[in-house]
Short mmCIF file of C-alpha atoms and ligand atoms in Angstrom, two decimals:
data_model
loop_
_atom_site.label_atom_id
_atom_site.label_comp_id
_atom_site.label_asym_id
_atom_site.label_seq_id
_atom_site.Cartn_x
_atom_site.Cartn_y
_atom_site.Cartn_z
CA UNK A 1 5.57 5.22 -27.24
CA UNK A 2 1.98 6.94 -26.98
CA UNK A 3 -1.11 6.32 -25.39
CA UNK A 4 -0.90 2.85 -23.93
CA UNK A 5 -4.25 1.57 -23.18
CA UNK A 6 -5.92 -1.40 -22.53
CA UNK A 7 -6.70 -1.38 -26.67
CA UNK A 8 -3.15 -1.02 -27.64
CA UNK A 9 -1.68 -3.44 -24.70
CA UNK A 10 -3.84 -5.85 -25.42
CA UNK A 11 -2.39 -9.29 -27.19
CA UNK A 12 1.63 -7.47 -26.67
CA UNK A 13 4.25 -7.77 -24.40
CA UNK A 14 4.77 -4.59 -21.95
CA UNK A 15 7.75 -2.47 -22.72
CA UNK A 16 9.73 -1.57 -19.91
CA UNK A 17 10.85 2.06 -19.29
CA UNK A 18 14.47 3.09 -18.40
CA UNK A 19 16.27 6.71 -18.47
CA UNK A 20 13.18 8.15 -20.11
CA UNK A 21 12.65 5.64 -22.92
CA UNK A 22 10.33 2.50 -23.48
CA UNK A 23 12.25 -0.70 -24.24
CA UNK A 24 11.61 -3.98 -25.54
CA UNK A 25 13.17 -6.36 -22.65
CA UNK A 26 15.66 -9.04 -23.25
CA UNK A 27 13.99 -11.02 -20.59
CA UNK A 28 11.53 -14.01 -20.56
CA UNK A 29 7.70 -13.75 -20.68
CA UNK A 30 5.25 -14.04 -18.01
CA UNK A 31 1.43 -14.24 -18.83
CA UNK A 32 -1.06 -11.39 -17.20
CA UNK A 33 -4.24 -12.61 -16.96
CA UNK A 34 -7.66 -10.75 -17.36
CA UNK A 35 -9.56 -12.07 -14.07
CA UNK A 36 -13.08 -11.49 -15.50
CA UNK A 37 -12.16 -14.29 -18.19
CA UNK A 38 -9.16 -16.35 -16.91
CA UNK A 39 -7.84 -15.45 -19.94
CA UNK A 40 -4.28 -13.98 -20.62
CA UNK A 41 -4.46 -10.60 -21.94
CA UNK A 42 -0.91 -9.42 -22.54
CA UNK A 43 2.69 -10.46 -21.33
CA UNK A 44 4.87 -9.06 -18.68
CA UNK A 45 8.63 -8.85 -19.24
CA UNK A 46 10.83 -10.57 -16.68
CA UNK A 47 13.74 -8.41 -16.94
CA UNK A 48 17.50 -9.09 -16.99
CA UNK A 49 20.08 -8.48 -14.40
CA UNK A 50 21.66 -5.89 -16.91
CA UNK A 51 18.19 -4.42 -17.71
CA UNK A 52 17.94 -3.70 -13.42
CA UNK A 53 21.28 -2.61 -13.33
CA UNK A 54 20.72 -0.02 -16.55
CA UNK A 55 17.53 1.30 -14.41
CA UNK A 56 19.28 2.02 -10.89
CA UNK A 57 22.27 3.63 -12.83
CA UNK A 58 19.86 5.81 -14.87
CA UNK A 59 18.60 6.75 -11.63
CA UNK A 60 21.79 7.26 -10.40
CA UNK A 61 22.93 9.33 -13.26
CA UNK A 62 19.75 11.64 -12.58
CA UNK A 63 20.90 12.21 -8.89
CA UNK A 64 24.08 14.04 -10.23
CA UNK A 65 22.70 15.30 -13.13
CA UNK A 66 22.35 19.43 -12.42
CA UNK A 67 18.83 19.22 -14.68
CA UNK A 68 17.37 17.24 -11.29
CA UNK A 69 20.01 17.99 -8.75
CA UNK A 70 20.11 21.37 -8.43
CA UNK A 71 16.35 21.93 -9.65
CA UNK A 72 14.97 24.31 -7.19
CA UNK A 73 12.58 22.88 -4.93
CA UNK A 74 9.50 25.07 -6.10
CA UNK A 75 10.44 23.73 -9.60
CA UNK A 76 9.92 20.36 -8.43
CA UNK A 77 6.78 21.30 -7.07
CA UNK A 78 5.52 22.54 -10.03
CA UNK A 79 6.63 19.26 -12.20
CA UNK A 80 4.68 17.57 -9.70
CA UNK A 81 1.98 20.15 -10.09
CA UNK A 82 1.78 19.54 -14.04
CA UNK A 83 2.08 16.07 -13.82
CA UNK A 84 -0.97 15.86 -11.47
CA UNK A 85 -2.82 17.76 -14.21
CA UNK A 86 -2.05 14.96 -16.71
CA UNK A 87 -2.75 12.29 -14.39
CA UNK A 88 -6.49 13.86 -13.38
CA UNK A 89 -6.87 13.87 -17.53
CA UNK A 90 -6.05 10.37 -17.82
CA UNK A 91 -7.68 8.96 -14.65
CA UNK A 92 -10.22 6.66 -16.86
CA UNK A 93 -7.41 5.00 -18.96
CA UNK A 94 -5.48 4.50 -15.82
CA UNK A 95 -8.55 3.09 -13.91
CA UNK A 96 -9.72 0.83 -17.08
CA UNK A 97 -5.88 -0.58 -17.53
CA UNK A 98 -5.52 -1.50 -13.74
CA UNK A 99 -9.14 -3.24 -13.77
CA UNK A 100 -7.84 -5.10 -16.58
CA UNK A 101 -5.05 -6.56 -14.53
CA UNK A 102 -6.73 -6.99 -11.01
CA UNK A 103 -10.62 -7.24 -11.49
CA UNK A 104 -11.22 -4.80 -8.93
CA UNK A 105 -14.32 -2.80 -9.31
CA UNK A 106 -13.80 -0.14 -12.10
CA UNK A 107 -15.73 2.36 -9.72
CA UNK A 108 -12.97 1.84 -6.58
CA UNK A 109 -10.24 1.92 -9.47
CA UNK A 110 -11.38 5.22 -10.61
CA UNK A 111 -11.28 6.54 -7.32
CA UNK A 112 -8.33 5.10 -6.44
CA UNK A 113 -6.89 6.97 -9.57
CA UNK A 114 -8.40 9.77 -8.38
CA UNK A 115 -6.78 10.16 -5.47
CA UNK A 116 -3.45 10.08 -7.40
CA UNK A 117 -3.73 14.13 -8.28
CA UNK A 118 -4.61 14.72 -5.14
CA UNK A 119 -1.23 12.95 -3.41
CA UNK A 120 0.89 14.76 -6.33
CA UNK A 121 -0.37 18.07 -5.19
CA UNK A 122 -0.48 17.51 -1.53
CA UNK A 123 3.03 16.59 -1.77
CA UNK A 124 3.91 19.25 -4.53
CA UNK A 125 3.25 21.90 -1.74
CA UNK A 126 5.43 20.04 0.52
CA UNK A 127 8.13 20.37 -1.56
CA UNK A 128 9.46 23.71 -0.77
CA UNK A 129 8.41 23.70 2.50
CA UNK A 130 10.91 20.79 3.61
CA UNK A 131 12.91 22.27 6.35
CA UNK A 132 16.06 21.36 8.54
CA UNK A 133 16.09 22.92 12.29
CA UNK A 134 18.68 25.25 14.18
CA UNK A 135 19.80 23.73 17.55
CA UNK A 136 21.06 25.53 20.41
CA UNK A 137 23.84 23.47 21.41
CA UNK A 138 24.96 25.56 24.67
CA UNK A 139 27.99 26.40 22.80
CA UNK A 140 29.05 30.20 22.56
CA UNK A 141 29.69 31.18 18.96
CA UNK A 142 28.44 28.10 17.44
CA UNK A 143 25.93 27.76 15.08
CA UNK A 144 24.18 24.24 14.61
CA UNK A 145 22.00 23.67 12.01
CA UNK A 146 20.51 20.69 9.87
CA UNK A 147 19.28 20.20 6.54
CA UNK A 148 17.28 17.53 4.80
CA UNK A 149 18.38 15.95 1.92
CA UNK A 150 17.12 13.31 -0.68
CA UNK A 151 18.13 9.59 -0.19
CA UNK A 152 19.47 9.33 -3.88
CA UNK A 153 17.74 6.19 -5.57
CA UNK A 154 14.44 4.59 -4.11
CA UNK A 155 13.22 1.46 -5.29
CA UNK A 156 9.46 1.19 -5.26
CA UNK A 157 8.06 -2.18 -5.09
CA UNK A 158 4.38 -2.63 -5.27
CA UNK A 159 1.72 -5.34 -4.99
CA UNK A 160 -0.98 -6.22 -7.42
CA UNK A 161 -4.41 -5.43 -5.46
CA UNK A 162 -3.66 -1.28 -6.02
CA UNK A 163 -0.77 -0.82 -8.05
CA UNK A 164 -0.53 3.13 -8.96
CA UNK A 165 -2.32 3.91 -5.73
CA UNK A 166 0.65 1.68 -3.60
CA UNK A 167 3.18 3.66 -5.99
CA UNK A 168 2.30 6.91 -5.47
CA UNK A 169 2.38 6.74 -1.65
CA UNK A 170 6.09 6.38 -2.16
CA UNK A 171 6.36 8.05 -5.45
CA UNK A 172 4.79 11.60 -4.27
CA UNK A 173 6.86 12.22 -1.61
CA UNK A 174 10.24 10.78 -2.91
CA UNK A 175 9.85 13.38 -6.09
CA UNK A 176 8.99 16.41 -3.24
CA UNK A 177 12.28 15.39 -1.79
CA UNK A 178 14.41 15.12 -4.73
CA UNK A 179 14.98 11.55 -5.26
CA UNK A 180 15.13 9.42 -8.35
CA UNK A 181 13.09 5.93 -8.20
CA UNK A 182 12.90 2.63 -9.71
CA UNK A 183 9.54 1.00 -9.68
CA UNK A 184 8.89 -2.67 -9.86
CA UNK A 185 5.03 -3.84 -9.99
CA UNK A 186 3.78 -7.13 -9.20
CA UNK A 187 3.98 -9.42 -12.18
CA UNK A 188 0.65 -10.04 -11.80
CA UNK A 189 -0.20 -6.47 -12.57
CA UNK A 190 2.32 -4.11 -14.46
CA UNK A 191 0.54 -2.05 -16.78
CA UNK A 192 -0.11 0.19 -15.00
CA UNK A 193 3.13 1.66 -14.11
CA UNK A 194 4.27 1.00 -17.38
CA UNK A 195 1.47 3.63 -19.12
CA UNK A 196 2.03 6.19 -15.91
CA UNK A 197 5.66 6.41 -17.06
CA UNK A 198 4.57 7.96 -20.19
CA UNK A 199 2.81 10.87 -18.08
CA UNK A 200 6.09 11.22 -16.13
CA UNK A 201 7.67 11.74 -19.66
CA UNK A 202 5.16 14.30 -20.94
CA UNK A 203 5.23 16.64 -17.37
CA UNK A 204 9.02 16.95 -18.17
CA UNK A 205 10.56 15.11 -15.56
CA UNK A 206 14.23 14.80 -16.54
CA UNK A 207 15.19 11.34 -17.87
CA UNK A 208 16.57 8.94 -15.56
CA UNK A 209 14.18 10.34 -12.37
CA UNK A 210 11.15 7.93 -13.22
CA UNK A 211 12.27 4.24 -14.28
CA UNK A 212 9.84 0.85 -14.30
CA UNK A 213 11.46 -2.65 -14.58
CA UNK A 214 9.21 -5.82 -14.58
CA UNK A 215 9.25 -9.10 -13.76
CA UNK A 216 9.45 -11.95 -10.84
CA UNK A 217 10.05 -11.02 -7.44
CA UNK A 218 12.66 -13.93 -7.19
CA UNK A 219 14.49 -12.48 -10.45
CA UNK A 220 14.10 -8.77 -11.11
CA UNK A 221 12.81 -8.11 -7.59
CA UNK A 222 15.89 -9.86 -6.09
CA UNK A 223 18.33 -7.94 -8.13
CA UNK A 224 16.71 -4.59 -7.87
CA UNK A 225 16.65 -5.02 -3.72
CA UNK A 226 20.33 -6.35 -3.70
CA UNK A 227 21.55 -3.82 -5.67
CA UNK A 228 24.28 -1.73 -4.31
CA UNK A 229 22.85 1.40 -6.17
CA UNK A 230 19.70 1.30 -4.22
CA UNK A 231 19.69 3.56 -1.17
CA UNK A 232 16.04 2.79 0.10
CA UNK A 233 13.91 0.34 -0.37
CA UNK A 234 10.19 1.04 -0.26
CA UNK A 235 8.07 -2.28 -0.41
CA UNK A 236 4.26 -2.89 0.18
CA UNK A 237 3.53 -7.02 -0.23
CA UNK A 238 2.83 -9.67 2.29
CA UNK A 239 4.62 -10.75 5.26
CA UNK A 240 6.57 -13.58 3.92
CA UNK A 241 8.06 -11.65 1.00
CA UNK A 242 8.68 -8.67 3.34
CA UNK A 243 10.88 -10.71 5.79
CA UNK A 244 13.02 -12.03 2.21
CA UNK A 245 13.55 -8.03 1.47
CA UNK A 246 14.46 -6.97 5.00
CA UNK A 247 17.24 -9.88 4.76
CA UNK A 248 18.36 -8.72 1.16
CA UNK A 249 18.24 -5.34 2.19
CA UNK A 250 20.03 -6.10 5.06
CA UNK A 251 23.05 -7.50 3.10
CA UNK A 252 23.82 -4.08 1.61
CA UNK A 253 22.45 -2.10 4.78
CA UNK A 254 20.13 -0.43 2.59
CA UNK A 255 17.13 1.21 4.64
CA UNK A 256 13.77 -0.44 3.76
CA UNK A 257 10.08 0.46 4.67
CA UNK A 258 7.59 -2.21 4.73
CA UNK A 259 3.87 -2.08 4.29
CA UNK A 260 2.66 -5.87 5.19
CA UNK A 261 -0.34 -7.71 5.44
CA UNK A 262 -3.18 -7.66 8.11
CA UNK A 263 -6.02 -9.33 10.18
CA UNK A 264 -7.50 -5.94 11.01
CA UNK A 265 -10.18 -6.14 13.97
CA UNK A 266 -13.37 -4.78 13.22
CA UNK A 267 -15.47 -4.44 16.45
CA UNK A 268 -19.11 -3.89 16.97
CA UNK A 269 -20.06 -2.79 20.30
CA UNK A 270 -23.55 -3.35 22.13
CA UNK A 271 -24.23 0.75 22.18
CA UNK A 272 -23.16 1.33 18.35
CA UNK A 273 -25.62 2.31 15.76
CA UNK A 274 -25.94 -1.32 14.38
CA UNK A 275 -27.15 -0.75 11.28
CA UNK A 276 -23.84 1.50 10.62
CA UNK A 277 -22.05 -1.07 12.25
CA UNK A 278 -23.43 -3.93 10.21
CA UNK A 279 -22.86 -1.85 6.74
CA UNK A 280 -19.31 -0.86 8.05
CA UNK A 281 -18.24 -4.38 8.49
CA UNK A 282 -19.59 -5.37 5.22
CA UNK A 283 -17.56 -2.52 3.94
CA UNK A 284 -14.72 -3.58 5.33
CA UNK A 285 -14.28 -7.05 3.91
CA UNK A 286 -16.32 -6.90 0.95
CA UNK A 287 -15.13 -3.99 -0.68
CA UNK A 288 -12.22 -4.67 -3.18
CA UNK A 289 -13.30 -8.60 -2.71
CA UNK A 290 -11.37 -8.39 0.47
CA UNK A 291 -8.12 -7.57 -1.34
CA UNK A 292 -7.07 -4.99 0.87
CA UNK A 293 -4.38 -4.80 3.54
CA UNK A 294 -6.81 -3.09 5.76
CA UNK A 295 -9.66 -5.44 5.51
CA UNK A 296 -11.66 -5.91 8.51
CA UNK A 297 -11.52 -9.80 8.24
CA UNK A 298 -11.70 -10.31 11.98
CA UNK A 299 -15.34 -8.90 13.28
CA UNK A 300 -15.88 -9.11 16.93
CA UNK A 301 -19.49 -8.41 18.00
CA UNK A 302 -20.42 -7.80 21.66
CA UNK A 303 -22.18 -11.11 22.58
CA UNK A 304 -25.74 -9.56 24.07
CA UNK A 305 -26.03 -7.93 20.01
CA UNK A 306 -24.26 -11.00 18.59
CA UNK A 307 -27.30 -12.40 16.70
CA UNK A 308 -29.20 -9.23 15.59
CA UNK A 309 -26.00 -8.14 14.08
CA UNK A 310 -25.05 -11.37 12.63
CA UNK A 311 -28.40 -11.24 10.85
CA UNK A 312 -27.82 -7.89 9.72
CA UNK A 313 -24.43 -8.70 8.25
CA UNK A 314 -25.57 -11.86 6.35
CA UNK A 315 -28.80 -10.13 4.95
CA UNK A 316 -26.45 -7.41 3.41
CA UNK A 317 -23.83 -9.99 1.92
CA UNK A 318 -26.97 -11.89 0.63
CA UNK A 319 -27.97 -8.44 -1.32
CA UNK A 320 -24.47 -7.95 -2.79
CA UNK A 321 -24.50 -8.13 -6.63
CA UNK A 322 -21.37 -10.40 -8.15
CA UNK A 323 -20.27 -9.68 -11.68
CA UNK A 324 -18.41 -7.76 -13.98
CA UNK A 325 -16.20 -5.35 -12.14
CA UNK A 326 -16.55 -2.55 -15.27
CA UNK A 327 -20.57 -2.28 -14.33
CA UNK A 328 -21.74 0.13 -12.53
CA UNK A 329 -24.38 -1.79 -10.60
CA UNK A 330 -21.82 -4.37 -9.35
CA UNK A 331 -20.26 -4.50 -5.76
CA UNK A 332 -17.81 -7.66 -6.11
CA UNK A 333 -15.97 -8.48 -8.82
CA UNK A 334 -13.75 -11.46 -9.23
CA UNK A 335 -10.29 -12.41 -7.54
CA UNK A 336 -7.27 -10.74 -9.14
CA UNK A 337 -5.44 -14.32 -9.19
CA UNK A 338 -6.29 -17.93 -9.26
CA UNK A 339 -4.61 -18.97 -6.53
CA UNK A 340 -6.47 -16.45 -4.45
CA UNK A 341 -9.75 -18.47 -5.30
CA UNK A 342 -7.99 -21.70 -4.32
CA UNK A 343 -6.64 -20.06 -1.09
CA UNK A 344 -10.19 -18.93 0.02
CA UNK A 345 -11.79 -22.39 -0.83
CA UNK A 346 -9.07 -23.54 1.37
CA UNK A 347 -9.42 -21.51 4.30
CA UNK A 348 -13.17 -22.18 3.58
CA UNK A 349 -12.73 -26.08 4.19
CA UNK A 350 -10.23 -25.13 7.29
CA UNK A 351 -12.89 -23.17 9.02
CA UNK A 352 -15.32 -25.66 8.47
CA UNK A 353 -12.76 -28.53 9.89
CA UNK A 354 -12.04 -26.39 13.01
CA UNK A 355 -15.64 -26.35 13.88
CA UNK A 356 -16.62 -22.57 12.37
CA UNK A 357 -20.32 -21.90 11.21
CA UNK A 358 -20.52 -21.43 7.74
CA UNK A 359 -23.27 -18.60 7.86
CA UNK A 360 -23.23 -17.30 4.18
CA UNK A 361 -21.49 -18.47 0.85
CA UNK A 362 -18.64 -20.50 0.95
CA UNK A 363 -18.26 -21.35 -2.86
CA UNK A 364 -18.32 -19.79 -6.41
CA UNK A 365 -21.22 -18.13 -8.08
CA UNK A 366 -22.94 -20.00 -11.07
CA UNK A 367 -23.19 -18.18 -14.60
CA UNK A 368 -20.01 -15.82 -14.71
CA UNK A 369 -18.10 -18.02 -17.08
CA UNK A 370 -14.92 -18.33 -16.50
CA UNK A 371 -14.05 -15.45 -14.37
CA UNK A 372 -12.12 -15.95 -10.81
CA UNK A 373 -15.40 -15.07 -8.87
CA UNK A 374 -15.85 -16.25 -4.96
CA UNK A 375 -19.09 -15.64 -3.08
CA UNK A 376 -18.89 -13.31 -0.21
CA UNK A 377 -18.02 -15.65 2.74
CA UNK A 378 -19.10 -15.38 6.43
CA UNK A 379 -18.28 -17.54 9.13
CA UNK A 380 -19.54 -17.48 12.83
CA UNK A 381 -18.62 -19.09 16.17
CA UNK A 382 -15.21 -18.35 14.90
CA UNK A 383 -12.55 -18.47 18.19
CA UNK A 384 -9.32 -16.61 17.98
CA UNK A 385 -7.20 -19.49 17.91
CA UNK A 386 -8.83 -20.95 14.32
CA UNK A 387 -6.61 -20.45 11.24
CA UNK A 388 -9.49 -17.88 9.88
CA UNK A 389 -9.09 -15.55 12.52
CA UNK A 390 -5.01 -15.92 12.58
CA UNK A 391 -3.74 -15.59 8.92
CA UNK A 392 -4.45 -13.13 6.41
CA UNK A 393 -6.67 -14.25 3.19
CA UNK A 394 -6.77 -11.30 1.41
CA UNK A 395 -10.39 -12.64 0.04
CA UNK A 396 -13.68 -11.79 0.83
CA UNK A 397 -13.82 -14.22 3.68
CA UNK A 398 -15.24 -12.74 7.12
CA UNK A 399 -14.52 -14.52 10.59
CA UNK A 400 -17.22 -13.45 13.19
CA UNK A 401 -16.04 -13.52 16.69
CA UNK A 402 -17.69 -12.82 19.83
CA UNK A 403 -16.86 -10.79 22.73
CA UNK A 404 -18.00 -10.53 26.43
CA UNK A 405 -16.88 -6.76 27.76
CA UNK A 406 -13.97 -4.70 26.65
CA UNK A 407 -11.54 -5.99 28.64
CA UNK A 408 -12.16 -9.67 26.82
CA UNK A 409 -11.93 -7.42 23.48
CA UNK A 410 -8.65 -6.32 24.40
CA UNK A 411 -7.09 -9.64 24.84
CA UNK A 412 -8.77 -11.32 21.80
CA UNK A 413 -8.06 -8.09 19.38
CA UNK A 414 -4.50 -7.70 20.31
CA UNK A 415 -3.84 -11.58 20.14
CA UNK A 416 -2.52 -11.46 16.58
CA UNK A 417 0.57 -11.40 14.66
CA UNK A 418 -0.64 -8.32 12.86
CA UNK A 419 -0.72 -4.28 13.62
CA UNK A 420 -2.13 -2.79 10.71
CA UNK A 421 -5.56 -1.24 10.84
CA UNK A 422 -8.67 -1.81 13.47
CA UNK A 423 -12.09 0.09 13.39
CA UNK A 424 -14.74 0.32 16.64
CA UNK A 425 -18.38 1.17 16.13
CA UNK A 426 -19.86 2.48 19.57
CA UNK A 427 -21.75 5.85 20.48
CA UNK A 428 -19.47 5.60 23.93
CA UNK A 429 -16.81 7.94 23.12
CA UNK A 430 -15.05 6.46 26.49
CA UNK A 431 -15.18 3.40 24.89
CA UNK A 432 -14.00 4.28 22.14
CA UNK A 433 -10.99 6.40 22.90
CA UNK A 434 -9.89 3.59 25.48
CA UNK A 435 -9.78 1.03 22.47
CA UNK A 436 -8.08 3.52 20.54
CA UNK A 437 -5.29 3.69 23.40
CA UNK A 438 -4.87 -0.12 23.75
CA UNK A 439 -5.09 -1.32 20.50
CA UNK A 440 -1.95 -2.69 18.58
CA UNK A 441 -2.61 -1.20 15.07
CA UNK A 442 -1.17 1.55 13.07
CA UNK A 443 -4.80 2.92 12.02
CA UNK A 444 -7.70 2.95 14.33
CA UNK A 445 -10.96 4.24 12.50
CA UNK A 446 -13.99 5.20 14.95
CA UNK A 447 -17.65 4.87 13.58
CA UNK A 448 -16.11 4.68 10.25
CA UNK A 449 -13.61 2.19 8.37
CA UNK A 450 -11.08 1.88 5.35
CA UNK A 451 -11.18 5.82 4.81
CA UNK A 452 -7.57 6.62 4.61
CA UNK A 453 -6.05 10.29 3.68
CA UNK A 454 -2.64 11.35 2.05
CA UNK A 455 -2.43 13.52 4.44
CA UNK A 456 -2.87 11.16 7.74
CA UNK A 457 0.39 8.88 8.21
CA UNK A 458 -0.33 5.08 7.77
CA UNK A 459 1.69 2.26 8.36
CA UNK A 460 1.55 -0.91 10.64
CA UNK A 461 3.72 -2.79 13.22
CA UNK A 462 4.44 -6.27 14.36
CA UNK A 463 4.25 -8.91 11.34
CA UNK A 464 2.30 -5.65 9.73
CA UNK A 465 6.25 -4.18 8.91
CA UNK A 466 7.50 -0.67 9.81
CA UNK A 467 7.95 2.66 8.17
CA UNK A 468 5.49 5.19 7.38
CA UNK A 469 3.69 6.72 3.95
CA UNK A 470 1.17 9.55 3.71
CA UNK A 471 1.65 12.78 5.77
CA UNK A 472 4.80 14.74 6.66
CA UNK A 473 6.04 11.33 7.98
CA UNK A 474 6.35 10.10 4.19
CA UNK A 475 8.78 13.14 3.88
CA UNK A 476 10.52 11.85 6.93
CA UNK A 477 10.96 8.28 5.20
CA UNK A 478 12.48 9.63 2.04
CA UNK A 479 14.87 12.52 2.86
CA UNK A 480 17.63 12.25 5.48
CA UNK A 481 18.92 14.73 7.96
CA UNK A 482 22.76 16.21 8.06
CA UNK A 483 23.91 17.84 10.86
CA UNK A 484 26.35 21.23 10.26
CA UNK A 485 28.19 22.85 12.95
CA UNK A 486 30.28 26.26 12.45
CA UNK A 487 32.46 27.84 14.87
CA UNK A 488 32.24 31.91 14.33
CA UNK A 489 34.36 32.43 17.43
CA UNK A 490 37.87 32.63 15.42
CA UNK A 491 39.47 30.96 18.72
CA UNK A 492 41.78 28.02 18.37
CA UNK A 493 40.21 25.04 19.70
CA UNK A 494 42.23 22.31 21.74
CA UNK A 495 43.56 19.73 19.23
CA UNK A 496 43.48 17.05 21.37
CA UNK A 497 40.06 17.31 23.28
CA UNK A 498 36.83 16.33 21.73
CA UNK A 499 34.78 19.36 21.92
CA UNK A 500 31.53 17.98 23.89
CA UNK A 501 29.00 19.49 26.10
CA UNK A 502 30.62 20.22 29.30
P1 LIG B 601 3.70 -10.11 -2.54
O1 LIG B 601 4.76 -9.89 -1.53
O2 LIG B 601 3.63 -11.72 -3.72
O3 LIG B 601 4.51 -9.40 -4.04
C1 LIG B 601 4.87 -8.05 -3.55
C2 LIG B 601 5.65 -7.56 -4.66
O4 LIG B 601 7.03 -8.09 -4.33
C3 LIG B 601 5.77 -7.80 -6.22
O5 LIG B 601 5.78 -6.85 -7.23
C4 LIG B 601 6.43 -9.02 -6.20
O6 LIG B 601 6.74 -9.12 -7.61
C5 LIG B 601 7.49 -8.85 -5.25
N1 LIG B 601 8.72 -9.61 -4.40
C6 LIG B 601 8.10 -10.81 -4.35
N2 LIG B 601 9.35 -11.42 -3.85
C7 LIG B 601 10.35 -10.67 -3.93
C8 LIG B 601 11.62 -10.46 -3.88
N3 LIG B 601 12.16 -12.21 -3.30
N4 LIG B 601 12.74 -9.51 -4.18
C9 LIG B 601 11.99 -8.44 -4.30
N5 LIG B 601 10.65 -8.47 -4.77
C10 LIG B 601 9.88 -9.21 -4.69
O7 LIG B 601 2.33 -9.66 -2.51
P2 LIG B 601 1.23 -9.40 -3.24
O8 LIG B 601 0.38 -11.03 -3.53
O9 LIG B 601 1.29 -9.01 -4.58
O10 LIG B 601 0.16 -8.58 -2.45
C11 LIG B 601 -0.44 -8.91 -1.66
C12 LIG B 601 -0.18 -8.29 0.04
O11 LIG B 601 0.32 -7.37 0.17
C13 LIG B 601 -1.16 -8.95 1.05
O12 LIG B 601 -0.66 -9.23 2.12
C14 LIG B 601 -1.66 -7.51 1.16
O13 LIG B 601 -2.07 -7.34 2.85
C15 LIG B 601 -0.11 -6.77 1.28
N6 LIG B 601 -0.70 -5.35 1.02
C16 LIG B 601 -0.17 -4.34 2.05
C17 LIG B 601 -0.47 -2.96 1.97
C18 LIG B 601 -0.24 -2.11 3.23
O14 LIG B 601 0.01 -1.16 2.87
N7 LIG B 601 0.25 -2.78 4.32
C19 LIG B 601 -0.88 -2.50 1.17
C20 LIG B 601 -1.36 -3.33 -0.52
C21 LIG B 601 -1.10 -4.65 -0.02
#
């Protein structure tokens, strides 16, 4: 199967990819929708337990096949560079498929697709630089060193919002370390991973190194995370699912990295460049229609500039062009799921009922047919105990809160179940650095927002999960340390005493 694209996949049921071959699944069928029309555009198989088992077995077999097991680190790096070239040549096809599935802006999905070869090249360069250490253990005539090894089979479970970008955060370091993977994309956006398999084959990765199974979380997903052949679970998704995954992983003592949701504080201080800050706040929540884990959905504005900044934010929200995500002038596309439209509506009602003030939006725009569009929505006079300040909505809804001084800010900003991202706008470096130290978040952006890098570790804590992606931290996440001890003294040891340090 070659050249899978929106055109060739429309009206079809996606294939799955196991052991280097596309297959038709024997499982049930799940409808996959185009969010711009609300119509089904293709179907996704709900893989059977046997198919999940076949994918894990293929990955296990690849791990013991000399073609992959004994490939040198530099050769792995070269294969990854070849893959990077192929991905680069297919950026547009990948972006189009992902937009068809999740309705995000084509410009945004193109940028995220362009980041895929960047990640591949970054980790390709690392493949032959993954080193152990030599440890001076205070024992004469003893050599003690460590080597880093692949973990084995990694299950990569991804959400619908940025499927291949999320997959690549795990896949690139996994390949660099020499692992084999089984990817389970979201049932709402599976086409990207299926198309990507074609490029893995073309790049020349041995069969079984990369497999894609599709399906629902409770069926195919559960079969994957509880499979005894899986050595690590890399999960990106919601906190409720994260807890289910952690329990399933615990049954098999399988380690897991969990990248979960957020309710990230985005702060505007009275000494900030207020125009730049207002722009940052708008970009932090309305880019990707708020469907991003790091969305700055809890905006804190200092009380003496509150009204002025709110006015600027509302003005910018009013100017947002809503429409078909494939158009270059559009800034806000539809939501990916109808259930997300309902969720935003429910939170809008809850905010009103709890006494917040609707400053903008709150409904659905006219004249856009049956697409799943929602207006950018802004609530002011929000307090930190309201549901819109506490729960992740994953939509274009901004909750604006007020703070008095830095102490008040820290109390409110850290009073959250989540700890993923954060941002602050201020010209005062001391203030920014004090915030950086005290904020409970895995990432802090100062005078910018939503600017990640593959070279920079990312990940949260509290209900935002655990484990790290990006940077060298991901190499540590997807490899393990083996300790080696050599006694070259030639002396006999006392057989009945452990040779601890004395
Ligand atoms: P989700 O938790 O519903 O699903 C994520 C994936 O898990 C899907 O592939 C789904 O099929 C699978 N799944 C569901 N139940 C499962 C089970 N029992 N066993 C195995 N797999 C199962 O999340 P979603 O709605 O697809 O994505 C939105 C969420 O993802 C938001 O909470 C968002 O914040 C989070 N997210 C986090 C990050 C991050 O880097 N922290 C990035 C993107 C999205």
